[in-house]
XYZ file of C-alpha atoms in Angstrom:
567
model
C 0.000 0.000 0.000
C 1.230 3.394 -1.137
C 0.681 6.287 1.696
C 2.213 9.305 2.386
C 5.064 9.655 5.155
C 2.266 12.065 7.094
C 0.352 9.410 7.985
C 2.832 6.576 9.173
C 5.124 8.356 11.318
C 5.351 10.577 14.672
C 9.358 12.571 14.296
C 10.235 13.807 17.460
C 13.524 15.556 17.568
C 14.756 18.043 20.099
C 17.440 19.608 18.347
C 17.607 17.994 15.358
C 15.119 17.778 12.064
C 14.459 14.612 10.466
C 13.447 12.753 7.640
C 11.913 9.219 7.799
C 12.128 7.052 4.925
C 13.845 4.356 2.638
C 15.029 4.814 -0.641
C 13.255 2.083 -2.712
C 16.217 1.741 -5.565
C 19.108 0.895 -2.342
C 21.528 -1.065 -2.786
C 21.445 -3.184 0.297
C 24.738 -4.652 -0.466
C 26.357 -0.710 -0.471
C 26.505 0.187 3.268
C 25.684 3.302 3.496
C 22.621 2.709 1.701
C 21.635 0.518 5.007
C 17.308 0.035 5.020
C 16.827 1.212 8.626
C 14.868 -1.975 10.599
C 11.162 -1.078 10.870
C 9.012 -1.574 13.677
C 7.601 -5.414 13.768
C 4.581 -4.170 15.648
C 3.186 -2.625 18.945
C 5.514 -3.220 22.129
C 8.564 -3.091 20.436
C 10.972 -0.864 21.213
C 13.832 -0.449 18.991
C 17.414 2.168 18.762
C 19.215 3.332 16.087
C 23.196 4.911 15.595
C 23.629 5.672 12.209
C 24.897 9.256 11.216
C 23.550 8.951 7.568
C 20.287 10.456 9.394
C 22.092 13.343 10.264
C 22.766 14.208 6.660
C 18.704 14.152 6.052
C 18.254 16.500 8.337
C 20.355 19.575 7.244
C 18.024 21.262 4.956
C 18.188 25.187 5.065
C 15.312 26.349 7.081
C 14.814 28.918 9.651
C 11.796 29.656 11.733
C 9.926 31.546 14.371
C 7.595 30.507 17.836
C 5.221 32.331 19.563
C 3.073 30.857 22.189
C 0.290 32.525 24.027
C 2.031 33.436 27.233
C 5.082 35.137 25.654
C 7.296 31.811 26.972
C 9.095 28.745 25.782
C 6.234 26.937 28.459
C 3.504 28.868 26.449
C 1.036 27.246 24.533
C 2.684 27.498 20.515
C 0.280 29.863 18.670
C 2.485 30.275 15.496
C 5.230 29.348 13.544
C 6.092 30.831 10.678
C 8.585 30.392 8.137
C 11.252 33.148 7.537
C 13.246 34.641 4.574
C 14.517 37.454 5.666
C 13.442 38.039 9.475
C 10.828 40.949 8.020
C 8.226 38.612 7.307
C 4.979 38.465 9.647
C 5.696 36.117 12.398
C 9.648 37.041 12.002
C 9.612 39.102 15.134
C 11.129 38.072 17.645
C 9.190 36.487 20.897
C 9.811 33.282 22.281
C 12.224 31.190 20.265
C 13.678 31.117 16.820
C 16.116 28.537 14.665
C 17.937 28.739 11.820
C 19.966 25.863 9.925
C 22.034 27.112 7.168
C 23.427 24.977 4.312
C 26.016 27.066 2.963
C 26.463 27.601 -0.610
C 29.569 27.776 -2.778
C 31.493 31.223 -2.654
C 30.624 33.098 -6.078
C 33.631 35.732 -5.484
C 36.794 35.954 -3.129
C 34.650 38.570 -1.029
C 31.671 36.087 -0.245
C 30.948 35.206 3.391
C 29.121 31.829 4.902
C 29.948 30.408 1.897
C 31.946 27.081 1.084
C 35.700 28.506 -0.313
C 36.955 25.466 -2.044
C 36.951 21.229 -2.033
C 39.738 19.151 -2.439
C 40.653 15.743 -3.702
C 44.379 14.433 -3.210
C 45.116 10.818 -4.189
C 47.736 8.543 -2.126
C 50.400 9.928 -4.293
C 49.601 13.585 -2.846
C 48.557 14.064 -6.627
C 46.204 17.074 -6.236
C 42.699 15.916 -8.375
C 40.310 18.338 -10.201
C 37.090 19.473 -8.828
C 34.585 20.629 -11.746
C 31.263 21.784 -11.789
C 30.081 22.839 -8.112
C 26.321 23.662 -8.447
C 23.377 23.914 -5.721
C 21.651 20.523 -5.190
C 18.904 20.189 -4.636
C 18.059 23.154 -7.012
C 14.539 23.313 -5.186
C 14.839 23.948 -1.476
C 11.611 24.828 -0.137
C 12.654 26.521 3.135
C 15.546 28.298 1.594
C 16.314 31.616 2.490
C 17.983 34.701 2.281
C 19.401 35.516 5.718
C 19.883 38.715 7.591
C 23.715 39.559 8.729
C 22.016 42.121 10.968
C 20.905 39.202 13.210
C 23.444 36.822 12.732
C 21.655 35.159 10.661
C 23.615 33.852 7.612
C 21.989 33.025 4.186
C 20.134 29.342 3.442
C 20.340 27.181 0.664
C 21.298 23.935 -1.107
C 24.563 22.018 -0.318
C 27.298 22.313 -2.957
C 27.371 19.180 -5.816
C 30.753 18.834 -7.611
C 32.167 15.853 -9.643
C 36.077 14.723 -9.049
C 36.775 12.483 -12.208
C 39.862 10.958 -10.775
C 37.784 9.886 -7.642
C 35.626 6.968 -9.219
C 33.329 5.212 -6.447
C 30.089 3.022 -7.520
C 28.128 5.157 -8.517
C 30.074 7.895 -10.786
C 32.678 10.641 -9.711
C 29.531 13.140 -8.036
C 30.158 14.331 -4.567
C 27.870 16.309 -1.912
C 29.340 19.065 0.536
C 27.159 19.867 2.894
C 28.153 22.595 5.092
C 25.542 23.725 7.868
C 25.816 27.102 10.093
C 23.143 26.296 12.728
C 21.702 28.498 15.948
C 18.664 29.114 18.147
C 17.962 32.202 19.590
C 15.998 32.779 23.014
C 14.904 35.964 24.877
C 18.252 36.359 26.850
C 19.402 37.146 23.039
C 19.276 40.479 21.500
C 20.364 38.613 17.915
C 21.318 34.655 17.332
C 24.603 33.749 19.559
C 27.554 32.286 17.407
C 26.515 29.070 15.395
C 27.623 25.547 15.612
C 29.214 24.442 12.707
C 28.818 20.894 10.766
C 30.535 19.897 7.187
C 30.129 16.869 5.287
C 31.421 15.286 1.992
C 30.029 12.223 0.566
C 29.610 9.943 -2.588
C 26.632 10.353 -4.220
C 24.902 9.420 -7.413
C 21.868 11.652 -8.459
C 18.407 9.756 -9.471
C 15.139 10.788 -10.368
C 11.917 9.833 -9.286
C 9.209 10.656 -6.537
C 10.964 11.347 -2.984
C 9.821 13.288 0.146
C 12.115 16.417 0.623
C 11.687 18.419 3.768
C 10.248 21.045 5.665
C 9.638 22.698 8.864
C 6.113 21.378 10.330
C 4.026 25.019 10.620
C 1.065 22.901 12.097
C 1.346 23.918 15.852
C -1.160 21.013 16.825
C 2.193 19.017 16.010
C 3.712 20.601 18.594
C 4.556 20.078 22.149
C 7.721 22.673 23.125
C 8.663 25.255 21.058
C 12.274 23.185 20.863
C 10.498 19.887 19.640
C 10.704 20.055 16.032
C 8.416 18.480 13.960
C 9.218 18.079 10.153
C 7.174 17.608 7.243
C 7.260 17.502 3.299
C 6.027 19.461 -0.153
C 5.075 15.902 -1.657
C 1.430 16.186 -2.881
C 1.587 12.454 -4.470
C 0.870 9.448 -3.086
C 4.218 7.820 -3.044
C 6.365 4.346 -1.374
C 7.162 5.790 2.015
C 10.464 3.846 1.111
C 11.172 6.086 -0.943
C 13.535 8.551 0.751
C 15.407 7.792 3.506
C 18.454 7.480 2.239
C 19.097 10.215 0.550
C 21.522 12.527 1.619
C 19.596 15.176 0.522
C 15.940 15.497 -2.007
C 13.954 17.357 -3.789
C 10.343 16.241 -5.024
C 12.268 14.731 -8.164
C 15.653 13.750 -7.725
C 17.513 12.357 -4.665
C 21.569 12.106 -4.001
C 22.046 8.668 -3.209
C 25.312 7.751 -0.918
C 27.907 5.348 -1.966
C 31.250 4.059 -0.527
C 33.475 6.392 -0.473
C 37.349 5.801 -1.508
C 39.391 5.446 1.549
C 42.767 6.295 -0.284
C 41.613 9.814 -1.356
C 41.933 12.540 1.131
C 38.923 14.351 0.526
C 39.177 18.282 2.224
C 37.320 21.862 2.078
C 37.513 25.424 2.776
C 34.662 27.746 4.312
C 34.704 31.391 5.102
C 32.715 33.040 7.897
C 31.610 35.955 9.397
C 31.586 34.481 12.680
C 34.969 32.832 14.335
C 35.195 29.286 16.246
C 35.984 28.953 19.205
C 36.984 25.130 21.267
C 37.089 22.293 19.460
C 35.935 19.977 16.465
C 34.828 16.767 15.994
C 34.515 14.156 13.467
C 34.948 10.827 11.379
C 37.990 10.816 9.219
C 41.390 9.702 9.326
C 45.089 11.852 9.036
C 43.106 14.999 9.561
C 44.502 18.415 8.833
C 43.310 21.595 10.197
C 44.187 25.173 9.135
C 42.354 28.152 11.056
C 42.906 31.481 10.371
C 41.051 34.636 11.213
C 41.620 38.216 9.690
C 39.904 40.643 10.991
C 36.288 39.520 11.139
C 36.615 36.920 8.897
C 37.208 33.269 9.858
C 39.076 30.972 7.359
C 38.724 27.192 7.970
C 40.270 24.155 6.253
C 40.141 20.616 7.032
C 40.969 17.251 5.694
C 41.499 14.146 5.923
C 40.796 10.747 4.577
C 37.206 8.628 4.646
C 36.753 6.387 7.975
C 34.161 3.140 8.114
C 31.854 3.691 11.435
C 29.859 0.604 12.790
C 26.129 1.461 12.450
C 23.726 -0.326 14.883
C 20.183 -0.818 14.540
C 18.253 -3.110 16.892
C 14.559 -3.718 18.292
C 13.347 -5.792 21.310
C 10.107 -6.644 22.673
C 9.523 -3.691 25.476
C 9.126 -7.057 27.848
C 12.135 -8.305 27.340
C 14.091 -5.163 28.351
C 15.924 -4.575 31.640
C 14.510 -2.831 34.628
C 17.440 -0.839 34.038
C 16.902 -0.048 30.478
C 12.833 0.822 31.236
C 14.549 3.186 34.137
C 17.003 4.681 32.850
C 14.489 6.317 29.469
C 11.737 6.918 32.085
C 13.165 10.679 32.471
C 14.431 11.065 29.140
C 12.709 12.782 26.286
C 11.987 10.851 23.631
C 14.127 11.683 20.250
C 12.727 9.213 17.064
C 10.137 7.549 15.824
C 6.835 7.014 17.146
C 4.038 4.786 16.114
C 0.751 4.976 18.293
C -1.790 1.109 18.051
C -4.158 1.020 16.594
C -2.832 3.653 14.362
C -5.797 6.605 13.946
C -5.977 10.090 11.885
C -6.460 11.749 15.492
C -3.081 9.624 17.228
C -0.723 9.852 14.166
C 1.871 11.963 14.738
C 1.589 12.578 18.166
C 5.062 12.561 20.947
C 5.007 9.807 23.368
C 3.214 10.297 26.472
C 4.493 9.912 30.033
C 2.647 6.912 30.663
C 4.060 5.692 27.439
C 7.101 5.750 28.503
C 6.232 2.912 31.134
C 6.506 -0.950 30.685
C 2.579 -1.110 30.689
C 2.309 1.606 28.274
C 4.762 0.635 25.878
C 2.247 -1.811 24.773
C 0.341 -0.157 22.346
C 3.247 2.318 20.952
C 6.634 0.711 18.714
C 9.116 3.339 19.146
C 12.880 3.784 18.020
C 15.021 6.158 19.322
C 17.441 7.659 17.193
C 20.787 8.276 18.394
C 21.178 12.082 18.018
C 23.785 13.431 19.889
C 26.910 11.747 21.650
C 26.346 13.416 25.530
C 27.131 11.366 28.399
C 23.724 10.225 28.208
C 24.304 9.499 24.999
C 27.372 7.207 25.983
C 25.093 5.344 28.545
C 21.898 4.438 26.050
C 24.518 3.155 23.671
C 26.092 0.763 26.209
C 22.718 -0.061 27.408
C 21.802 -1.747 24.010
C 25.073 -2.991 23.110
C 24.339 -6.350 24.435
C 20.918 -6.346 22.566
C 22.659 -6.000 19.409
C 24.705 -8.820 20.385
C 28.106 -6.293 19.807
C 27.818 -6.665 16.130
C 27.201 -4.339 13.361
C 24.526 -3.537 11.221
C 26.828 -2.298 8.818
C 30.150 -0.596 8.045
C 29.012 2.613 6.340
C 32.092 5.462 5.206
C 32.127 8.727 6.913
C 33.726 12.328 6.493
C 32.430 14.586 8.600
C 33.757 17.485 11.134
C 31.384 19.640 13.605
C 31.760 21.973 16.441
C 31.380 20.047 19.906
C 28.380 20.963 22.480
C 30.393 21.864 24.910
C 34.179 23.403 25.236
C 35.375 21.465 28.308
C 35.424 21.336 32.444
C 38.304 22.715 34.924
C 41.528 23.150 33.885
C 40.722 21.993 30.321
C 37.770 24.737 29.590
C 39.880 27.900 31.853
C 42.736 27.191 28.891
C 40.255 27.514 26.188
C 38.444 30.556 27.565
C 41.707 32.489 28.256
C 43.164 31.740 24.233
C 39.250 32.554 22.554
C 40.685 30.334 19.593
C 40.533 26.967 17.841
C 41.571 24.419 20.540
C 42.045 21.341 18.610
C 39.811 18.582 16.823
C 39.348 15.184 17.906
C 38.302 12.398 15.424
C 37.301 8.915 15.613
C 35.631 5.965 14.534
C 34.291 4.721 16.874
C 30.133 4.515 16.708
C 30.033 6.405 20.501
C 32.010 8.852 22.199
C 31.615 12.086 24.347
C 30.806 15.356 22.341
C 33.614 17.208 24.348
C 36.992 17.367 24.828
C 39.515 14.775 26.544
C 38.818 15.263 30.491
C 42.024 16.531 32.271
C 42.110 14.179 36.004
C 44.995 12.747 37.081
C 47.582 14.237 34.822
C 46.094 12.405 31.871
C 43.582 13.550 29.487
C 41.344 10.516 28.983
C 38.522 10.380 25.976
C 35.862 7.298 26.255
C 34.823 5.849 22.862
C 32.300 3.199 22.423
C 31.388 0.501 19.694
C 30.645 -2.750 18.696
C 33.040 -5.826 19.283
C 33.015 -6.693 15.463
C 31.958 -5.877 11.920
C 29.062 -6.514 10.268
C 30.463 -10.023 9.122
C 30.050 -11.106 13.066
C 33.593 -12.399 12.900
C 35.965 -9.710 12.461
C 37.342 -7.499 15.093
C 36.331 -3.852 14.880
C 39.526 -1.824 15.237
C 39.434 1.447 16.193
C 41.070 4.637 15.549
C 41.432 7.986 17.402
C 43.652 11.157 16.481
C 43.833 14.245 18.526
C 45.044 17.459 16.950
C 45.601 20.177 19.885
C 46.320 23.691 19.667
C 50.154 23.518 21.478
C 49.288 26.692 23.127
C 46.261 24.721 24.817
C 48.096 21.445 25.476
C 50.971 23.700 27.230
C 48.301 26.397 29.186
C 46.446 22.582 30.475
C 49.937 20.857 31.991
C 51.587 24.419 33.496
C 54.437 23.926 30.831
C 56.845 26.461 29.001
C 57.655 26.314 25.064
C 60.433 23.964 25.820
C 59.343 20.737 23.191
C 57.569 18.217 25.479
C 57.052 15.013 25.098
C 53.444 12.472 25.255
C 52.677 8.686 25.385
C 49.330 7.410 23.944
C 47.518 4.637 25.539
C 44.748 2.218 25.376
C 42.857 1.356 28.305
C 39.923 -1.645 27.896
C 36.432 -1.501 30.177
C 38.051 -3.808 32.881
C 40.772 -1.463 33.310
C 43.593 -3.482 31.434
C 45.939 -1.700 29.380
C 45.136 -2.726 25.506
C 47.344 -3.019 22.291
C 47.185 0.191 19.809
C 49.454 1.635 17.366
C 50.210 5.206 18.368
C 51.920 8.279 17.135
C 52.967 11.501 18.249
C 54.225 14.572 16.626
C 54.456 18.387 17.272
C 54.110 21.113 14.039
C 53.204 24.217 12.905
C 51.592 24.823 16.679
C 49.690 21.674 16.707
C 49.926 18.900 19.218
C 48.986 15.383 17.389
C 48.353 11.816 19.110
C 47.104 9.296 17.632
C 45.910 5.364 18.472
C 45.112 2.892 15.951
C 44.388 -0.491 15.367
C 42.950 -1.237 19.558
C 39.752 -3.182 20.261
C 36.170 -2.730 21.719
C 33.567 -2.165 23.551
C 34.169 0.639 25.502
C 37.798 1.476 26.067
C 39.321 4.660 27.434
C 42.560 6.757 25.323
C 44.727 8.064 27.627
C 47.224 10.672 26.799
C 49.892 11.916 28.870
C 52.518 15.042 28.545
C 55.337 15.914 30.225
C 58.799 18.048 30.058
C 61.559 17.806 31.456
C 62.348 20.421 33.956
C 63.667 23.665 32.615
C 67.313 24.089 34.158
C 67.792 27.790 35.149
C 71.315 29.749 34.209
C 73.263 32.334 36.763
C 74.988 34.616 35.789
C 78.961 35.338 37.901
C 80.971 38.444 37.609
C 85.025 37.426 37.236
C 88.220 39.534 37.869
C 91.476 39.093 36.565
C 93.345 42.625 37.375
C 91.261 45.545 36.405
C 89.386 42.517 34.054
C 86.063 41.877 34.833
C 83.804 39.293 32.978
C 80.161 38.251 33.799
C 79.803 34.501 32.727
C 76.171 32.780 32.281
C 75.993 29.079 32.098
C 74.048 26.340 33.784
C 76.936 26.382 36.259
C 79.052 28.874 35.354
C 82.811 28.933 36.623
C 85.225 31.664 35.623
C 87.762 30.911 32.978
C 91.662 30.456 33.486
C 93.686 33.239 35.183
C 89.889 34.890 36.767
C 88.900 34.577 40.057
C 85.116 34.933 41.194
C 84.290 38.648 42.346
């Protein structure tokens, strides 16, 4: 039966937009075009790590709340969609969102704008990049921006085709390049963005697909920062149709392929807005180059593709743990929903309270989408680990870099704030990890990472990597030490507390601090890295006679030369 995606599912995303279907013409053989598991029925709960979603969800769009009381705990009266903030419904209130995708740079004076993408094979032959151009051409939500509020302009991510960068579906590639920010009534215009960039293999098809839209239906609606998301489609189409598509229109979708590990794929954005702590991401030998003149922010990264263990799971609500039942009881509820027996009036409605229960979960099948990597985050994962029997779904490739939640605690987040710059990036494949940087206890600054034992094969050993690439003026300000060289060890720490075999590297240039492990096992193991520098030796200085002679001497420990006595 042929419905539209309106009618089938309830999207309930606190920060993040999202689009819910399968493209029909996947290749379930090609991993990242993985068909999500659906629901087998009521009481059955199910969770989902795959980072493909995120790509669905960064469509331009920005928007505006009101709600009847003048507050975010108001009842939602409007929301309306905005082009250039003048629109009625623009004013500011209560709370207002935009999401950005950044377009290429038409001139050398364009800002919030994609500079340049690069390809360089495993020679470190640099490969041509032709034809950038907007995909999707139709963006429904697109819009012009207002710099006068911070607000940046909207529109399609940037298509270009790299003939010397074959994968299995053509040479086409999608940058995706997303300014995003919310602005609240403590805000007199929207605070700094959050930054995320993406490159990956695509092949363009036609056909019917969903694309997306900001839901303006406020009976959708229960907080002003629970976004619901809906679509232009007027046919009735397969609800299959779309989900993996990086990004649609009503006609064409980019369809991801495997991307070639040997090419190190890279771009360039400039922005009106600088960055400030640290980056995160999935690729491998990453290079970072951050530069700000004047007002202007220039940012370059790259690096080469990384495979990331998806996992996708569902259990019967009865057969989960006391512990799993508890520990969701207080969270909200980020995924999809499906109400039984499924009505007009229930569809598309967020999951109750008493939902949330053991009893409840009885009439609802509900998967909840892994959106963000908080501590939280961290513990949900490890929670259904075990459910997925530590296997993956599937090995999908990955190239993406964002701006982390949060900047760091103690000693790590007084360094930051007293530099105001770039503090490093930290990258990994590994499916989980914290969305912040390394914690500083101890003298070591330890990162968690999380993932499944093996591949999607059920045999092979998953083997992870991490690289860390800190400012040197951070890494110094965090351990008390001078600009003497210093030295660092890497290590691998498993759950149990035993130390764990990795390949690791270490090297200081250009101002940046880089450690690296590769090649260490799951589930859930900890990278320690520790500093240190050897004690800086101080020089005195001596005055010496000889007759009416006199000679200061500076040395370590100085003693006066032949025929001079000490004064």
């Amino acid at each position: 039966m042929k419905i539209s995606v309106k009618k089938l599912f309830a999207i309930l995303f606190p920060f993040v937009l999202f689009l819910p279907q399968i493209s029909a013409t996947a290749d379930l053989s090609i991993p990242e075009q993985w068909a999500p598991l659906s629901a087998p029925g009521a009481g059955y709960i199910g969770f989902e790590a795959n980072e493909s979603f995120f790509a669905s969800t960064e469509a331009s769009t920005w928007f505006n709340f009101t709600t009847d009381n003048g507050e975010e705990n108001g009842k939602i009266t409007n929301i309306t969609i905005c082009n250039t903030g003048s629109e009625a419904g623009c004013d500011f209130s209560v709370f207002s969102k935009y999401r950005a995708v950044l377009p290429m740079c038409s001139s050398a004076t364009d800002i919030n704008c994609i500079a340049g993408v690069t390809a360089t094979d495993a020679a470190g032959k640099s490969l041509a990049v032709n034809s950038p151009s907007i995909f999707p051409k139709e963006n429904p939500q697109a819009f012009a921006g207002n710099l006068g509020l911070n607000v940046p302009q909207g529109s399609g991510a940037v298509l270009v085709s790299i003939p010397d960068a074959k994968h299995a579906g053509g040479d086409s590639y999608l940058v995706k390049t997303t300014l995003t920010s919310e602005r609240s009534k403590k805000d007199k215009v929207f605070p700094a963005p959050s930054l995320n960039a993406s490159i990956y293999a695509v092949k363009i098809i036609d056909g019917d697909f969903f694309d997306m839209v900001t839901e303006t239906n406020t009976a959708k609606y229960d907080s002003v920062r629970r976004i619901q998301v809906g679509n232009t489609q007027t046919k009735s189409i397969d609800p299959q149709a779309s989900k993996l598509c990086i990004a649609a229109s009503l006609t064409q979708c980019a369809l991801a392929h495997t991307m070639p590990k040997d090419i190190n794929f890279g771009f360039s954005v400039r922005l009106s807005t600088s960055l400030t702590g640290w980056l995160h991401g999935r690729m491998k030998n990453a290079v970072v180059d951050y530069k700000q003149d004047g007002a202007i922010t220039n940012l370059s990264v790259n690096g080469n593709p990384i495979s990331v263990p998806l996992v996708d799971v569902w259990a019967k609500s009865s057969d989960l743990s006391d512990a799993h039942v508890a520990a969701y009881a207080k969270q909200q509820w980020a995924g999809e929903a499906r109400h039984y027996p499924p009505t007009p009036e229930n569809m598309g409605l967020p999951i109750s309270e008493s939902e949330k229960t053991r009893s409840g979960m009885q009439n609802i099948s509900f998967k909840h989408i892994n959106t963000n990597f908080s501590r939280s985050a961290m513990s949900n994962f490890l929670l259904w680990l075990p459910l997925a029997k530590d296997k993956a779904a599937a090995m999908p490739t990955a190239w993406r870099i964002g701006t982390m939640s949060q900047n760091g605690e103690g000693k790590v987040g007084e360094c930051l704030n007293q530099t105001k710059s770039l503090a490093g990036v930290v990258t990994t494949n590994s499916t989980m990890y914290i969305d912040g940087p390394p914690a500083f206890q101890d003298g070591f600054l330890d990162y968690k990472v999380a993932s499944t034992h093996f591949e999607a094969d059920g045999t092979t050993f998953f083997k992870g990597t991490y690289e860390l690439i800190m400012s040197s003026k951070i890494a110094r300000c965090i351990y008390g030490f001078t600009s003497a060289p210093v030295s660092a060890t890497v290590s691998i720490t498993s759950e149990n507390g035993e130390p764990s075999t990795a390949t690791t590297q270490v090297n200081e240039k250009n101002g940046w601090l880089t450690l690296a492990a590769y090649n260490f096992t799951f589930s859930s193991p900890t990278v320690r890295v520790s500093l240190t520098q050897a004690k800086e030796v101080k020089k005195s200085t001596i005055s010496c006679v000889k007759g009416k002679k006199i000679k200061k001497v500076t040395a370590i420990n100085p003693k006066c030369p032949s025929g001079y006595r000490k004064k």
